[in-house]
């Protein structure tokens, strides 16, 4: 297996009137070819910002980025255009991410044209092929986004991302705005595409059952940092960080016999503006001690299972 | 709790339409729904199924036009709300029946401190002096897990979860008989959702409030509801106790919803989505509204609307197919 994308100590700080907002603060991970890394965490923890730096939609403040072993932290325009063929993004809100004045055909054709493809039969065939891949019937080619339902709009978004035959896609909450029956259609589609085309995904979501379903590995993010990283099975079977434990305990299963103890978090959420150097979860953590005021680094607690909490080992998993 | 509960709300054959340019949108198509005292009834369904419209009909706060209640009864403690005079319904709103709206952030006035807003709500309900009102408001904040030091904070100084807890506490201050909770946790993160639901269940117990829990999340239903109504295209297509719905679901749509969800406890990497989508409420099909998505559809389903078919004490389904069940 080879690594398609590697991030080392990525940072993104936004300047605000009260100081720097540490949206992404020292994040490292690796995504293998044909696999999915799920990124979970609550609203505002920096998931979208992370996805955007990876695709150079945001300039990073620090850290390094490698694509297929090559350093792509700083790239020039022609190289960026090349990378765009390989690396794409699917957005959360299928409505606002599509141009309302462009038909389905034009929307899917646009990235091809921007990348130098001539208009004509070839282009049309290419668009037809993409539409078929994502399950959009040909008769909708001339429809506009507002005439379609959310599921179909998201299929356009996926089609647009697939048009250039990418190898890696950042999926930023691609099903969060959809009803469950439609969500399942899209999740299946993303999975079929992965198998067919050996795609690699970075799958951003706040929905834990979706992330479990779709990911091979999971990174749990809290206020700009990864607090835990593991293979999906290990993370769900042996969550080690107090935040991950609280998160998993809060999942509501569609099953009346699954009543379980929930960890109810108390305390205030730390501000991401000039955050303290210690554990950012400490304010809500029932296990916090003075040692938690030190910087917490990801450490391997079992093979391929990393946790950033000084008490993880002693608290057991 | 006593075993015989009294009926608090009884909706009978409610029909609501919205009139747009040249269309009539059939949002609610003859639903019946009973809520007993102290009970939590879930109303689950997908976007556009008619959930919010039902809740707003109960309080008679639908925008008219375009909305029009075309028929039915909403009997609350023996009196039909739809026949009440404006003053009568006004004295019920916010007192005997409260509502938590779908968008939590709009429920609080951004220019008034949270504490003051709660005190005002208290004042609407009880004749109290200013300092008594403040005392009571502080108690309510503390019930919502918010310290008294935050009394003078403005809404924007609260996190999303704090705002939602304050809104729920506010809706429950006057110990209403019925709370209409429209997606009270949908906008919240799961850890905050857990907090809010726990608080709701404590307050509900304390005040013995009945709740209509509107949601599209079967997890929330499993956690909070005694009974469940599954709504599709403006019709309740299945109703029963939580056990009926979670363990013995009979309608192909209900079963389809369960099949669509990723199962946390299984290694299966394939979901079973429902094909197609909900029909356009301006052009509803003649027979069963689930017809074109249903794996068990027969010619009969195309032409006639299925009646309620009783499956148990309180369990019914509106579906002709009985192959897989009973
Ligand atoms: N352009 C920007 N300028 C300033 N701050 C920003 C900007 N974009 C994001 N932020 C802040 O960075 C933090 C991370 O935001 P981000 O959108 O990455 O979170 P997220 O995890 O994707 O949240 P959600 O689940 O709500 O989408 C937040 O505190 C946000 O307010
Ligand atoms: N003010 C309005 N004017 C016209 N149509 C409306 C109006 N409000 C709702 N509708 C329509 O009525 C139907 C039912 O809407 P309603 O808001 O009750 O659904 P819902 O089940 O609450 O959906 P959601 O889960 O998205 O909140 C939908 O087709 C909707 O588009
Ligand atoms: S480092 Fe300390 S505060 Fe942070 S999660 Fe671990 S125990 Fe809790
Ligand atoms: Mg985001
Ligand atoms: Mg609604």
Short mmCIF file of C-alpha atoms in Angstrom, two decimals, chain A residues 36 41-44 149 152 177-185 187-189 191-192 194-195 206 208-210 212-216 233 236 243 246-247 249-260 262-269 284, chain B residues 45-48 150 159 162 186 188-195 197-198 216-225 242-244 246-247 253 256-278 293:
data_model
loop_
_atom_site.label_atom_id
_atom_site.label_comp_id
_atom_site.label_asym_id
_atom_site.label_seq_id
_atom_site.Cartn_x
_atom_site.Cartn_y
_atom_site.Cartn_z
CA UNK A 36 -10.84 6.71 3.62
CA UNK A 41 -15.39 16.56 15.69
CA UNK A 42 -17.87 19.17 16.75
CA UNK A 43 -18.90 22.31 14.96
CA UNK A 44 -16.06 24.81 14.69
CA UNK A 149 -33.95 17.84 -5.04
CA UNK A 152 -29.68 15.00 -7.11
CA UNK A 177 -27.98 18.14 4.52
CA UNK A 178 -29.80 15.09 3.16
CA UNK A 179 -32.63 12.93 4.46
CA UNK A 180 -31.56 9.48 5.60
CA UNK A 181 -33.13 7.63 2.68
CA UNK A 182 -31.24 9.88 0.24
CA UNK A 183 -28.11 9.90 2.41
CA UNK A 184 -27.89 6.13 2.03
CA UNK A 185 -28.03 6.41 -1.77
CA UNK A 187 -23.01 6.91 0.72
CA UNK A 188 -23.39 3.79 -1.40
CA UNK A 189 -22.43 5.77 -4.49
CA UNK A 191 -18.33 3.66 -1.79
CA UNK A 192 -18.90 2.14 -5.24
CA UNK A 194 -14.01 4.24 -4.34
CA UNK A 195 -13.93 0.56 -5.21
CA UNK A 206 -19.91 15.20 12.65
CA UNK A 208 -20.40 9.18 14.03
CA UNK A 209 -22.45 6.39 12.52
CA UNK A 210 -21.73 7.71 9.04
CA UNK A 212 -17.86 4.51 11.13
CA UNK A 213 -19.61 3.18 8.09
CA UNK A 214 -17.42 4.86 5.51
CA UNK A 215 -13.93 5.14 7.04
CA UNK A 216 -10.96 2.83 7.34
CA UNK A 233 -12.66 -0.74 14.61
CA UNK A 236 -15.04 2.29 18.41
CA UNK A 243 -13.41 13.41 24.55
CA UNK A 246 -17.91 11.23 25.61
CA UNK A 247 -18.55 11.54 21.89
CA UNK A 249 -21.33 7.63 24.53
CA UNK A 250 -23.55 10.42 23.17
CA UNK A 251 -24.49 8.57 19.97
CA UNK A 252 -28.21 7.86 19.93
CA UNK A 253 -28.87 4.51 18.33
CA UNK A 254 -32.14 3.81 16.54
CA UNK A 255 -32.78 0.98 18.97
CA UNK A 256 -34.88 1.11 22.14
CA UNK A 257 -32.96 -1.70 23.79
CA UNK A 258 -29.62 0.06 23.49
CA UNK A 259 -30.02 2.36 26.49
CA UNK A 260 -26.58 3.05 27.82
CA UNK A 262 -24.09 8.63 28.66
CA UNK A 263 -21.23 10.83 29.66
CA UNK A 264 -22.75 14.28 30.08
CA UNK A 265 -20.05 16.90 29.67
CA UNK A 266 -20.09 19.93 31.91
CA UNK A 267 -17.97 23.04 31.86
CA UNK A 268 -17.12 25.56 29.23
CA UNK A 269 -15.60 25.15 25.82
CA UNK A 284 -14.85 19.93 30.14
CA UNK B 45 -40.42 11.95 8.96
CA UNK B 46 -38.26 13.49 6.30
CA UNK B 47 -37.96 17.05 5.02
CA UNK B 48 -41.27 18.44 3.83
CA UNK B 150 -24.55 34.55 33.27
CA UNK B 159 -22.85 28.90 23.07
CA UNK B 162 -26.51 27.08 26.26
CA UNK B 186 -30.91 18.95 15.32
CA UNK B 188 -26.47 20.80 18.09
CA UNK B 189 -23.34 18.67 18.41
CA UNK B 190 -23.90 15.21 19.87
CA UNK B 191 -22.28 15.91 23.21
CA UNK B 192 -24.46 19.01 23.59
CA UNK B 193 -27.50 17.11 22.33
CA UNK B 194 -26.96 14.60 25.14
CA UNK B 195 -26.95 17.47 27.68
CA UNK B 197 -32.07 15.82 26.09
CA UNK B 198 -31.12 14.95 29.63
CA UNK B 216 -36.13 13.15 11.62
CA UNK B 217 -33.70 11.28 13.86
CA UNK B 218 -34.76 7.79 14.92
CA UNK B 219 -32.02 7.85 17.55
CA UNK B 220 -33.68 10.80 19.28
CA UNK B 221 -37.01 8.99 19.08
CA UNK B 222 -35.59 5.81 20.62
CA UNK B 223 -34.10 7.86 23.44
CA UNK B 224 -37.12 9.98 24.31
CA UNK B 225 -40.48 8.73 23.03
CA UNK B 242 -41.85 2.79 20.69
CA UNK B 243 -41.68 -0.98 20.94
CA UNK B 244 -44.18 -1.45 18.09
CA UNK B 246 -38.65 -0.20 16.73
CA UNK B 247 -39.21 -3.92 17.07
CA UNK B 253 -41.42 3.13 4.46
CA UNK B 256 -36.92 1.52 4.59
CA UNK B 257 -35.89 4.25 7.03
CA UNK B 258 -34.31 1.70 9.33
CA UNK B 259 -32.55 0.05 6.38
CA UNK B 260 -31.12 3.38 5.25
CA UNK B 261 -29.28 4.00 8.50
CA UNK B 262 -25.71 2.89 8.92
CA UNK B 263 -25.74 0.26 11.66
CA UNK B 264 -23.11 0.96 14.29
CA UNK B 265 -23.12 -2.63 15.45
CA UNK B 266 -22.65 -4.34 12.14
CA UNK B 267 -19.70 -4.77 9.82
CA UNK B 268 -21.94 -4.59 6.77
CA UNK B 269 -20.52 -2.09 4.30
CA UNK B 270 -23.66 -1.70 2.23
CA UNK B 271 -26.77 0.35 2.99
CA UNK B 272 -30.25 -0.36 1.68
CA UNK B 273 -31.57 3.05 0.63
CA UNK B 274 -35.17 3.69 -0.34
CA UNK B 275 -35.11 4.33 -4.07
CA UNK B 276 -36.56 7.53 -5.50
CA UNK B 277 -37.90 10.36 -3.36
CA UNK B 278 -40.98 11.79 -1.67
CA UNK B 293 -40.80 3.77 -4.02
#
